Coordinates of C-alpha atoms in Angstrom, one line a residue:
X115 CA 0.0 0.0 0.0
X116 CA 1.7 3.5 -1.4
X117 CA 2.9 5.4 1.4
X118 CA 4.5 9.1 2.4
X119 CA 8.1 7.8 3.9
X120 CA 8.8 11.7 4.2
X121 CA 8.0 15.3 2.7
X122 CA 10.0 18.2 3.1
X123 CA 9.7 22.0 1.0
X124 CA 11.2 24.8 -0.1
X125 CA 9.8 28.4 0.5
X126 CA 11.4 31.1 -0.7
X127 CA 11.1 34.6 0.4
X128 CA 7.6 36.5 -0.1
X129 CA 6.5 39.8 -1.7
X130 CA 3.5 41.3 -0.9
X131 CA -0.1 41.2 -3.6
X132 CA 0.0 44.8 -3.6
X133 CA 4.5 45.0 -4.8
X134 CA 2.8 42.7 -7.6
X135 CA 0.1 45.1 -8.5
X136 CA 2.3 46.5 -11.5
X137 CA 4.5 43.6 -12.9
X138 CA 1.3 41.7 -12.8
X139 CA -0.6 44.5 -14.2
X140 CA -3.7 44.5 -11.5
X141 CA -6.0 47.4 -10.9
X142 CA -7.2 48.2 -7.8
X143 CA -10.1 46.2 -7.8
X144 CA -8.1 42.9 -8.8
X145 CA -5.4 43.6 -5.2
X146 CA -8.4 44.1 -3.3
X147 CA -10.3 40.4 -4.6
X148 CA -7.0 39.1 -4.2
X149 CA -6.2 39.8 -0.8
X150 CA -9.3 41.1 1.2
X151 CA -11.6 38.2 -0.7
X152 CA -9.0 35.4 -1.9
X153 CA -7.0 35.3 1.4
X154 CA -4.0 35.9 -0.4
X155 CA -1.0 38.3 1.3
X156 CA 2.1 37.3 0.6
X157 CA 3.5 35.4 -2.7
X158 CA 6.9 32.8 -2.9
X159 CA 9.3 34.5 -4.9
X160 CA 12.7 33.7 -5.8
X161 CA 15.8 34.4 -8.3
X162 CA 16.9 30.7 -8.1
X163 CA 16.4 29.0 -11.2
X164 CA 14.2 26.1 -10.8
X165 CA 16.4 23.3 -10.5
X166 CA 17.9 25.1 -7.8
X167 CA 14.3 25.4 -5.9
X168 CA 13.9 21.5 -6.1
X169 CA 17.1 20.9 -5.0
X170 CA 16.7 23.0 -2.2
X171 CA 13.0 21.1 -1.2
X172 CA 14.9 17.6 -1.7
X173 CA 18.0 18.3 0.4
X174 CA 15.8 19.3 3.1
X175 CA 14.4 15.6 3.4
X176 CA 15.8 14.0 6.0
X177 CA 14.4 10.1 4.8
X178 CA 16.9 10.8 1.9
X179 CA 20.1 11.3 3.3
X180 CA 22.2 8.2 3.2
X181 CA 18.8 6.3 0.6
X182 CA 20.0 7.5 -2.2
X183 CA 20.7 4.1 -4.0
X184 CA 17.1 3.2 -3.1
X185 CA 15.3 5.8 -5.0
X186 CA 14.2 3.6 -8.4
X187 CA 12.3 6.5 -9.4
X188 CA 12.7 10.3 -10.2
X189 CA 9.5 12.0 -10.8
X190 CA 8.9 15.3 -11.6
X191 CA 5.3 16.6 -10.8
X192 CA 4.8 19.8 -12.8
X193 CA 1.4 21.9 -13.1
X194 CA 2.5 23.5 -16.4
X195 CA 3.7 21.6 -19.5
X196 CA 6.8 23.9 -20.2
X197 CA 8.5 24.7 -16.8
X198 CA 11.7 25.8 -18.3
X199 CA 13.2 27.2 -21.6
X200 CA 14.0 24.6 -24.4
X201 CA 17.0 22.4 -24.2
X202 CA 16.9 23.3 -20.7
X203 CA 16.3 20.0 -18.5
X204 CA 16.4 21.3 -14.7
X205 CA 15.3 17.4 -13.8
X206 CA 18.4 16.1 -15.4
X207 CA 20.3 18.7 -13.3
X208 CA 18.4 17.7 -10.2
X209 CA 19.3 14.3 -10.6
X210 CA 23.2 14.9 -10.9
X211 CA 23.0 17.1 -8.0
X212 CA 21.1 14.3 -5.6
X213 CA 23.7 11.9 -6.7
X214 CA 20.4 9.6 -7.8
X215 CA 22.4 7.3 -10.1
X216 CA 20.0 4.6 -9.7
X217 CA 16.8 6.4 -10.6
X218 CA 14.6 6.2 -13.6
X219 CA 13.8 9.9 -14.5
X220 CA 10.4 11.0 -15.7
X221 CA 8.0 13.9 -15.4
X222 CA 4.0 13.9 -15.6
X223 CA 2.2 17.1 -16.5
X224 CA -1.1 17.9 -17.9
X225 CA -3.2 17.6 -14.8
X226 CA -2.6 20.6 -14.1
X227 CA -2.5 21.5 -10.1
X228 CA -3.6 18.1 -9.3
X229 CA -0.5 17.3 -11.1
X230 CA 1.1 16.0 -8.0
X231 CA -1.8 14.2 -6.4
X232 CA -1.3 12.2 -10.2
X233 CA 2.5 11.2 -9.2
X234 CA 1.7 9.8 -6.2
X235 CA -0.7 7.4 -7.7
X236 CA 2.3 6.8 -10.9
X237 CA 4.9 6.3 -8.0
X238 CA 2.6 3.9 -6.5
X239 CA 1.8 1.8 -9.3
X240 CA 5.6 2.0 -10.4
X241 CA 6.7 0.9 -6.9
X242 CA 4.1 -1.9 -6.7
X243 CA 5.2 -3.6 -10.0
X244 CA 8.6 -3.2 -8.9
X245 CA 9.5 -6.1 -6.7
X246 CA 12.4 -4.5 -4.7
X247 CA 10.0 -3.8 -1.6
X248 CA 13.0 -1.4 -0.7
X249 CA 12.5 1.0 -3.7
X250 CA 11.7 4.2 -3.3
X251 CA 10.8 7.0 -5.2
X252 CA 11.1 11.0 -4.9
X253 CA 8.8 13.3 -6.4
X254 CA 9.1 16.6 -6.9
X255 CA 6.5 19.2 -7.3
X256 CA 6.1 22.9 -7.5
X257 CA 6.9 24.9 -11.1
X258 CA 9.3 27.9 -11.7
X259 CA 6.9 31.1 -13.0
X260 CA 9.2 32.1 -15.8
X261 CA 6.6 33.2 -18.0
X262 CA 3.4 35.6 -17.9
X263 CA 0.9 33.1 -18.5
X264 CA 2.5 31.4 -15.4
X265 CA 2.3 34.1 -12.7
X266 CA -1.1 33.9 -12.3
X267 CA -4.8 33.0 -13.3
X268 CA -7.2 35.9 -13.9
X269 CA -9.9 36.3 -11.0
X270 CA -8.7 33.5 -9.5
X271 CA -5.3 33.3 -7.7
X272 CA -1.8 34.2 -8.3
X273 CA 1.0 31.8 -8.0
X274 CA 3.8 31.1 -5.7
X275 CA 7.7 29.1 -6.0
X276 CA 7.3 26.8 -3.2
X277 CA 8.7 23.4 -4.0
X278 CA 7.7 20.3 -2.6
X279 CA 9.9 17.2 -1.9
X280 CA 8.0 13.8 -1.5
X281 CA 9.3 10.2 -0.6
X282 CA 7.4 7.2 -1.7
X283 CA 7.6 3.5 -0.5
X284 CA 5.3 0.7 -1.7
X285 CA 4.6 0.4 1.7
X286 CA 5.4 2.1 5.0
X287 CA 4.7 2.1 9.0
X288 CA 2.1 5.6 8.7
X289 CA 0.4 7.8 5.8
X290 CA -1.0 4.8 3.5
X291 CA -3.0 6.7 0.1
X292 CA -6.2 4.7 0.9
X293 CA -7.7 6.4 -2.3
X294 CA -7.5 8.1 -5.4
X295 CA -9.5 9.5 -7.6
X296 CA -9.5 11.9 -11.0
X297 CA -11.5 13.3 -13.7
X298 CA -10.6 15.2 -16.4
X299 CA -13.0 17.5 -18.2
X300 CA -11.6 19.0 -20.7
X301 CA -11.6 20.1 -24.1
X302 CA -11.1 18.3 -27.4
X303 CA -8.9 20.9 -28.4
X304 CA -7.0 20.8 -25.5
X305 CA -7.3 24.6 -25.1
X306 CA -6.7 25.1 -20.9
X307 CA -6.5 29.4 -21.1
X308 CA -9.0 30.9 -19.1
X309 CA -11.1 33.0 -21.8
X310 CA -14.2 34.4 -20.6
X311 CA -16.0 31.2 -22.1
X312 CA -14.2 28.7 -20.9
X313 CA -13.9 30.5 -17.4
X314 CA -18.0 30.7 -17.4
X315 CA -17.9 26.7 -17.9
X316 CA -14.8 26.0 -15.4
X317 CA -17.1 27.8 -12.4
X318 CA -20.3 26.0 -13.3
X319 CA -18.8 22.7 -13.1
X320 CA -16.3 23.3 -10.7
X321 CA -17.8 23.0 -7.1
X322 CA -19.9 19.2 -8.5
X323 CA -16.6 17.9 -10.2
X324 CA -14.6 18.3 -7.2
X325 CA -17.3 16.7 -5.0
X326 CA -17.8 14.1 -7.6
X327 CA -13.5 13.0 -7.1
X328 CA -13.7 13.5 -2.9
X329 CA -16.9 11.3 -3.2
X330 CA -15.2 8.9 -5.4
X331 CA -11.9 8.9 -3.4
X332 CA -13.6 8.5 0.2
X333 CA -15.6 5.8 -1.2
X334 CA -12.2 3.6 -2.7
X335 CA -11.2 4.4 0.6
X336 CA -14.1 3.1 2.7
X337 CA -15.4 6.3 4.1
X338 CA -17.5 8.6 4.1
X339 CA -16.7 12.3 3.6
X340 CA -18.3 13.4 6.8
X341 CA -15.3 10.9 8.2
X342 CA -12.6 13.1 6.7
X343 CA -10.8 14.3 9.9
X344 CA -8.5 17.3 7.7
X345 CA -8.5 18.5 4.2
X346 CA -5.7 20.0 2.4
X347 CA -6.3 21.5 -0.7
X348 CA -4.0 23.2 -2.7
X349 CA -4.0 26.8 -2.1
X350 CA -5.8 28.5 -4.7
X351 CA -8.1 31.1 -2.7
X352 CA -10.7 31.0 0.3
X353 CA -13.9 32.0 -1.4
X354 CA -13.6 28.2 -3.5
X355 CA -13.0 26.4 -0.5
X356 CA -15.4 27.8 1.6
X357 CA -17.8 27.0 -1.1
X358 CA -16.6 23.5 -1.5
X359 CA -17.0 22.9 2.5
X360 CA -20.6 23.7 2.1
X361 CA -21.2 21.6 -0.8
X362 CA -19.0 18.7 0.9
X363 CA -21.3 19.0 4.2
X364 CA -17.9 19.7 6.2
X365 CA -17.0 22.6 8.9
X366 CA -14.7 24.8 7.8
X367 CA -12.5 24.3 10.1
X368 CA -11.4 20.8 8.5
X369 CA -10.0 23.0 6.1
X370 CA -6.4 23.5 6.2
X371 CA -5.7 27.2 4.7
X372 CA -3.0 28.8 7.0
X373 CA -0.3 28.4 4.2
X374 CA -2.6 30.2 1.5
X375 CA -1.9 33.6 3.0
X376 CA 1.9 32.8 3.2
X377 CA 2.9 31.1 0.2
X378 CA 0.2 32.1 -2.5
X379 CA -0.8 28.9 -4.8
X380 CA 2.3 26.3 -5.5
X381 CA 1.0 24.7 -8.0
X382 CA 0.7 20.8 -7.7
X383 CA 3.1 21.6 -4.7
X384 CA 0.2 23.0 -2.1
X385 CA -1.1 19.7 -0.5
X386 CA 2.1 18.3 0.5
X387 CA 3.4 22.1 1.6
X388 CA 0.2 22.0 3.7
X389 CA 1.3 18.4 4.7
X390 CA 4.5 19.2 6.4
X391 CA 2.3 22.3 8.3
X392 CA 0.5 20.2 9.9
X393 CA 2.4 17.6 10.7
X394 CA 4.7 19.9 12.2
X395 CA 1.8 21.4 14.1
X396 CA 1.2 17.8 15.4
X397 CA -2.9 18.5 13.7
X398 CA -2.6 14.9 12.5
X399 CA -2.8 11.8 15.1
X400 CA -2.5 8.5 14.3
X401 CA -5.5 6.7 12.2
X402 CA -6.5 10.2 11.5
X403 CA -7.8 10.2 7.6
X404 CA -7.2 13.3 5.8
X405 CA -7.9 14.5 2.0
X406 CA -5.7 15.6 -0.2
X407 CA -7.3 17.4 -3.0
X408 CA -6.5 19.9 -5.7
X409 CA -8.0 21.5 -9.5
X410 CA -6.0 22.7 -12.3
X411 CA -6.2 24.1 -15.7
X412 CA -7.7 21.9 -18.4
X413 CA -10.5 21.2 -15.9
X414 CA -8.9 18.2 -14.2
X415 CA -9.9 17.3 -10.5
X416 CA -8.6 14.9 -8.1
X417 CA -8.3 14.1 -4.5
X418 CA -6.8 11.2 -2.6
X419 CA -7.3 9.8 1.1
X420 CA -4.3 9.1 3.4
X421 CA -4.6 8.0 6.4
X422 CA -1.5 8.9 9.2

Protein backbone atom coordinates (compact mmCIF):
# COMPACT_ATOMS: atom_id res chain seq x y z
CA UNK A 1 0.00 0.00 0.00
CA UNK A 2 1.66 3.46 -1.41
CA UNK A 3 2.89 5.37 1.41
CA UNK A 4 4.55 9.13 2.40
CA UNK A 5 8.09 7.84 3.91
CA UNK A 6 8.79 11.74 4.17
CA UNK A 7 7.97 15.32 2.69
CA UNK A 8 10.00 18.24 3.13
CA UNK A 9 9.71 22.04 0.98
CA UNK A 10 11.24 24.78 -0.06
CA UNK A 11 9.79 28.40 0.52
CA UNK A 12 11.39 31.11 -0.67
CA UNK A 13 11.10 34.56 0.43
CA UNK A 14 7.63 36.52 -0.13
CA UNK A 15 6.49 39.79 -1.74
CA UNK A 16 3.46 41.33 -0.89
CA UNK A 17 -0.09 41.19 -3.56
CA UNK A 18 0.02 44.79 -3.60
CA UNK A 19 4.47 44.99 -4.77
CA UNK A 20 2.77 42.71 -7.64
CA UNK A 21 0.14 45.12 -8.54
CA UNK A 22 2.32 46.54 -11.49
CA UNK A 23 4.54 43.55 -12.87
CA UNK A 24 1.33 41.66 -12.82
CA UNK A 25 -0.55 44.48 -14.20
CA UNK A 26 -3.65 44.48 -11.54
CA UNK A 27 -5.99 47.40 -10.85
CA UNK A 28 -7.23 48.21 -7.80
CA UNK A 29 -10.13 46.20 -7.82
CA UNK A 30 -8.12 42.88 -8.76
CA UNK A 31 -5.40 43.63 -5.16
CA UNK A 32 -8.40 44.12 -3.34
CA UNK A 33 -10.34 40.45 -4.56
CA UNK A 34 -7.04 39.05 -4.17
CA UNK A 35 -6.20 39.81 -0.85
CA UNK A 36 -9.34 41.07 1.22
CA UNK A 37 -11.58 38.25 -0.68
CA UNK A 38 -8.96 35.44 -1.87
CA UNK A 39 -7.03 35.26 1.44
CA UNK A 40 -4.02 35.92 -0.44
CA UNK A 41 -1.03 38.29 1.31
CA UNK A 42 2.15 37.35 0.60
CA UNK A 43 3.50 35.40 -2.71
CA UNK A 44 6.85 32.81 -2.88
CA UNK A 45 9.27 34.52 -4.91
CA UNK A 46 12.69 33.67 -5.82
CA UNK A 47 15.81 34.38 -8.31
CA UNK A 48 16.93 30.69 -8.15
CA UNK A 49 16.43 28.95 -11.19
CA UNK A 50 14.16 26.07 -10.80
CA UNK A 51 16.37 23.28 -10.45
CA UNK A 52 17.89 25.09 -7.77
CA UNK A 53 14.31 25.38 -5.90
CA UNK A 54 13.88 21.46 -6.07
CA UNK A 55 17.10 20.93 -5.00
CA UNK A 56 16.66 22.95 -2.18
CA UNK A 57 13.02 21.05 -1.23
CA UNK A 58 14.94 17.63 -1.72
CA UNK A 59 17.96 18.29 0.43
CA UNK A 60 15.80 19.26 3.07
CA UNK A 61 14.41 15.55 3.38
CA UNK A 62 15.82 13.96 5.97
CA UNK A 63 14.41 10.11 4.85
CA UNK A 64 16.92 10.80 1.86
CA UNK A 65 20.10 11.35 3.29
CA UNK A 66 22.18 8.20 3.16
CA UNK A 67 18.78 6.31 0.60
CA UNK A 68 20.00 7.49 -2.23
CA UNK A 69 20.71 4.13 -4.04
CA UNK A 70 17.08 3.18 -3.06
CA UNK A 71 15.30 5.84 -4.98
CA UNK A 72 14.21 3.59 -8.36
CA UNK A 73 12.27 6.50 -9.40
CA UNK A 74 12.73 10.28 -10.18
CA UNK A 75 9.48 11.98 -10.76
CA UNK A 76 8.94 15.32 -11.61
CA UNK A 77 5.26 16.64 -10.76
CA UNK A 78 4.75 19.82 -12.84
CA UNK A 79 1.35 21.94 -13.10
CA UNK A 80 2.52 23.55 -16.41
CA UNK A 81 3.71 21.62 -19.55
CA UNK A 82 6.77 23.89 -20.20
CA UNK A 83 8.48 24.69 -16.84
CA UNK A 84 11.73 25.84 -18.35
CA UNK A 85 13.17 27.22 -21.59
CA UNK A 86 14.05 24.62 -24.36
CA UNK A 87 16.98 22.45 -24.20
CA UNK A 88 16.93 23.28 -20.71
CA UNK A 89 16.28 19.97 -18.53
CA UNK A 90 16.42 21.33 -14.67
CA UNK A 91 15.34 17.38 -13.80
CA UNK A 92 18.38 16.13 -15.40
CA UNK A 93 20.31 18.74 -13.33
CA UNK A 94 18.36 17.70 -10.16
CA UNK A 95 19.30 14.29 -10.57
CA UNK A 96 23.17 14.86 -10.90
CA UNK A 97 22.99 17.10 -7.95
CA UNK A 98 21.12 14.27 -5.56
CA UNK A 99 23.72 11.93 -6.71
CA UNK A 100 20.44 9.56 -7.83
CA UNK A 101 22.42 7.26 -10.09
CA UNK A 102 20.02 4.59 -9.72
CA UNK A 103 16.77 6.38 -10.64
CA UNK A 104 14.58 6.16 -13.63
CA UNK A 105 13.77 9.93 -14.50
CA UNK A 106 10.37 10.98 -15.73
CA UNK A 107 8.00 13.91 -15.37
CA UNK A 108 3.95 13.92 -15.58
CA UNK A 109 2.21 17.11 -16.46
CA UNK A 110 -1.11 17.89 -17.92
CA UNK A 111 -3.24 17.56 -14.84
CA UNK A 112 -2.62 20.62 -14.13
CA UNK A 113 -2.50 21.54 -10.09
CA UNK A 114 -3.57 18.13 -9.33
CA UNK A 115 -0.55 17.29 -11.14
CA UNK A 116 1.12 15.98 -8.00
CA UNK A 117 -1.81 14.21 -6.35
CA UNK A 118 -1.31 12.20 -10.21
CA UNK A 119 2.48 11.20 -9.20
CA UNK A 120 1.68 9.77 -6.25
CA UNK A 121 -0.68 7.41 -7.72
CA UNK A 122 2.34 6.83 -10.88
CA UNK A 123 4.88 6.29 -7.96
CA UNK A 124 2.57 3.86 -6.45
CA UNK A 125 1.83 1.82 -9.26
CA UNK A 126 5.60 1.98 -10.38
CA UNK A 127 6.73 0.90 -6.92
CA UNK A 128 4.12 -1.89 -6.70
CA UNK A 129 5.24 -3.60 -9.98
CA UNK A 130 8.56 -3.19 -8.88
CA UNK A 131 9.48 -6.14 -6.73
CA UNK A 132 12.44 -4.52 -4.72
CA UNK A 133 9.97 -3.85 -1.56
CA UNK A 134 12.95 -1.40 -0.74
CA UNK A 135 12.48 1.01 -3.72
CA UNK A 136 11.68 4.25 -3.34
CA UNK A 137 10.78 6.98 -5.22
CA UNK A 138 11.08 11.02 -4.90
CA UNK A 139 8.79 13.29 -6.37
CA UNK A 140 9.12 16.55 -6.94
CA UNK A 141 6.46 19.18 -7.26
CA UNK A 142 6.09 22.86 -7.50
CA UNK A 143 6.86 24.88 -11.07
CA UNK A 144 9.33 27.94 -11.73
CA UNK A 145 6.90 31.14 -13.02
CA UNK A 146 9.18 32.11 -15.82
CA UNK A 147 6.57 33.22 -18.04
CA UNK A 148 3.41 35.57 -17.89
CA UNK A 149 0.92 33.15 -18.52
CA UNK A 150 2.50 31.39 -15.40
CA UNK A 151 2.33 34.12 -12.70
CA UNK A 152 -1.13 33.94 -12.34
CA UNK A 153 -4.80 33.02 -13.28
CA UNK A 154 -7.16 35.91 -13.86
CA UNK A 155 -9.86 36.34 -10.96
CA UNK A 156 -8.75 33.50 -9.53
CA UNK A 157 -5.31 33.31 -7.70
CA UNK A 158 -1.81 34.19 -8.25
CA UNK A 159 1.00 31.83 -7.99
CA UNK A 160 3.79 31.11 -5.70
CA UNK A 161 7.65 29.14 -5.97
CA UNK A 162 7.35 26.81 -3.24
CA UNK A 163 8.69 23.37 -4.02
CA UNK A 164 7.68 20.35 -2.63
CA UNK A 165 9.89 17.17 -1.93
CA UNK A 166 8.00 13.76 -1.49
CA UNK A 167 9.34 10.17 -0.65
CA UNK A 168 7.38 7.23 -1.71
CA UNK A 169 7.60 3.54 -0.49
CA UNK A 170 5.30 0.73 -1.69
CA UNK A 171 4.58 0.36 1.74
CA UNK A 172 5.41 2.06 5.00
CA UNK A 173 4.65 2.11 8.99
CA UNK A 174 2.15 5.57 8.69
CA UNK A 175 0.40 7.78 5.79
CA UNK A 176 -0.99 4.85 3.51
CA UNK A 177 -2.97 6.68 0.12
CA UNK A 178 -6.21 4.74 0.90
CA UNK A 179 -7.69 6.44 -2.33
CA UNK A 180 -7.50 8.07 -5.36
CA UNK A 181 -9.52 9.46 -7.60
CA UNK A 182 -9.51 11.91 -11.02
CA UNK A 183 -11.50 13.33 -13.74
CA UNK A 184 -10.56 15.22 -16.43
CA UNK A 185 -12.96 17.54 -18.15
CA UNK A 186 -11.55 19.01 -20.69
CA UNK A 187 -11.57 20.14 -24.13
CA UNK A 188 -11.14 18.28 -27.42
CA UNK A 189 -8.91 20.86 -28.43
CA UNK A 190 -7.03 20.80 -25.45
CA UNK A 191 -7.32 24.58 -25.08
CA UNK A 192 -6.72 25.09 -20.88
CA UNK A 193 -6.54 29.36 -21.07
CA UNK A 194 -8.96 30.86 -19.15
CA UNK A 195 -11.06 33.00 -21.77
CA UNK A 196 -14.19 34.39 -20.58
CA UNK A 197 -16.02 31.20 -22.12
CA UNK A 198 -14.23 28.70 -20.94
CA UNK A 199 -13.92 30.47 -17.39
CA UNK A 200 -18.00 30.73 -17.42
CA UNK A 201 -17.86 26.67 -17.94
CA UNK A 202 -14.78 26.03 -15.40
CA UNK A 203 -17.10 27.81 -12.40
CA UNK A 204 -20.34 26.04 -13.29
CA UNK A 205 -18.83 22.73 -13.07
CA UNK A 206 -16.32 23.33 -10.70
CA UNK A 207 -17.76 22.98 -7.14
CA UNK A 208 -19.86 19.19 -8.50
CA UNK A 209 -16.63 17.91 -10.17
CA UNK A 210 -14.58 18.33 -7.22
CA UNK A 211 -17.27 16.69 -4.97
CA UNK A 212 -17.82 14.08 -7.64
CA UNK A 213 -13.49 13.03 -7.06
CA UNK A 214 -13.71 13.48 -2.91
CA UNK A 215 -16.85 11.28 -3.19
CA UNK A 216 -15.17 8.89 -5.45
CA UNK A 217 -11.89 8.89 -3.38
CA UNK A 218 -13.65 8.54 0.25
CA UNK A 219 -15.60 5.79 -1.17
CA UNK A 220 -12.24 3.63 -2.70
CA UNK A 221 -11.21 4.44 0.57
CA UNK A 222 -14.13 3.05 2.66
CA UNK A 223 -15.38 6.25 4.06
CA UNK A 224 -17.53 8.61 4.07
CA UNK A 225 -16.70 12.29 3.56
CA UNK A 226 -18.31 13.39 6.78
CA UNK A 227 -15.26 10.95 8.20
CA UNK A 228 -12.58 13.07 6.70
CA UNK A 229 -10.81 14.32 9.92
CA UNK A 230 -8.50 17.27 7.71
CA UNK A 231 -8.46 18.49 4.19
CA UNK A 232 -5.70 19.97 2.39
CA UNK A 233 -6.32 21.45 -0.68
CA UNK A 234 -3.96 23.16 -2.68
CA UNK A 235 -3.99 26.75 -2.14
CA UNK A 236 -5.83 28.54 -4.66
CA UNK A 237 -8.13 31.06 -2.67
CA UNK A 238 -10.73 31.03 0.32
CA UNK A 239 -13.92 31.97 -1.44
CA UNK A 240 -13.63 28.21 -3.45
CA UNK A 241 -12.99 26.43 -0.46
CA UNK A 242 -15.42 27.79 1.57
CA UNK A 243 -17.76 27.02 -1.07
CA UNK A 244 -16.59 23.45 -1.52
CA UNK A 245 -17.00 22.89 2.46
CA UNK A 246 -20.58 23.69 2.07
CA UNK A 247 -21.23 21.58 -0.82
CA UNK A 248 -19.01 18.67 0.95
CA UNK A 249 -21.26 18.98 4.21
CA UNK A 250 -17.91 19.74 6.21
CA UNK A 251 -16.96 22.58 8.91
CA UNK A 252 -14.68 24.78 7.81
CA UNK A 253 -12.53 24.27 10.09
CA UNK A 254 -11.36 20.85 8.49
CA UNK A 255 -9.95 23.04 6.07
CA UNK A 256 -6.38 23.52 6.22
CA UNK A 257 -5.72 27.17 4.71
CA UNK A 258 -3.04 28.82 7.00
CA UNK A 259 -0.32 28.44 4.18
CA UNK A 260 -2.61 30.22 1.53
CA UNK A 261 -1.87 33.58 2.96
CA UNK A 262 1.91 32.77 3.22
CA UNK A 263 2.94 31.15 0.20
CA UNK A 264 0.16 32.10 -2.46
CA UNK A 265 -0.85 28.87 -4.82
CA UNK A 266 2.32 26.33 -5.51
CA UNK A 267 0.98 24.69 -7.99
CA UNK A 268 0.72 20.84 -7.71
CA UNK A 269 3.07 21.64 -4.66
CA UNK A 270 0.20 23.05 -2.10
CA UNK A 271 -1.06 19.70 -0.49
CA UNK A 272 2.09 18.27 0.52
CA UNK A 273 3.39 22.08 1.63
CA UNK A 274 0.17 22.00 3.65
CA UNK A 275 1.32 18.37 4.71
CA UNK A 276 4.47 19.22 6.43
CA UNK A 277 2.28 22.31 8.26
CA UNK A 278 0.46 20.21 9.88
CA UNK A 279 2.45 17.59 10.74
CA UNK A 280 4.65 19.94 12.21
CA UNK A 281 1.76 21.41 14.14
CA UNK A 282 1.23 17.81 15.43
CA UNK A 283 -2.89 18.53 13.69
CA UNK A 284 -2.60 14.95 12.53
CA UNK A 285 -2.84 11.76 15.05
CA UNK A 286 -2.49 8.47 14.32
CA UNK A 287 -5.46 6.65 12.21
CA UNK A 288 -6.49 10.21 11.53
CA UNK A 289 -7.84 10.24 7.56
CA UNK A 290 -7.19 13.33 5.77
CA UNK A 291 -7.92 14.54 2.04
CA UNK A 292 -5.69 15.56 -0.21
CA UNK A 293 -7.34 17.39 -2.98
CA UNK A 294 -6.48 19.92 -5.68
CA UNK A 295 -7.96 21.53 -9.54
CA UNK A 296 -5.96 22.67 -12.32
CA UNK A 297 -6.19 24.15 -15.70
CA UNK A 298 -7.67 21.85 -18.38
CA UNK A 299 -10.52 21.22 -15.91
CA UNK A 300 -8.94 18.21 -14.16
CA UNK A 301 -9.91 17.27 -10.49
CA UNK A 302 -8.55 14.94 -8.14
CA UNK A 303 -8.31 14.12 -4.52
CA UNK A 304 -6.76 11.24 -2.62
CA UNK A 305 -7.34 9.83 1.07
CA UNK A 306 -4.28 9.11 3.36
CA UNK A 307 -4.58 8.03 6.38
CA UNK A 308 -1.49 8.93 9.21
Amino acid sequence: MTALVAVSSHLPETVAVADLQEPLGLDDQQVRRFTRLYGLDRICKSDLSEAQLLIAAAEKLDGLRGQEERVRYLIRAKGMRTTAPYPVNPLHEVREALDLRHAKTLAVADHGCATGLLAMDVAGTLLAADGDPDALALILAGDKTFTPFTQWVRDTSIMGEGMAAILVAADGDRDHVRGYASRIHGRDDGVIDLTPEIAKDARRIYQDALAEVVGAATEEAGIGVSDIDLVLPHNVNRVSWTVAAKNLGLPNDRFFLDNLGATGHCFCADPFINYQTVTELGLLKPGDKYLMTAAGLGQTFAAMVLEH
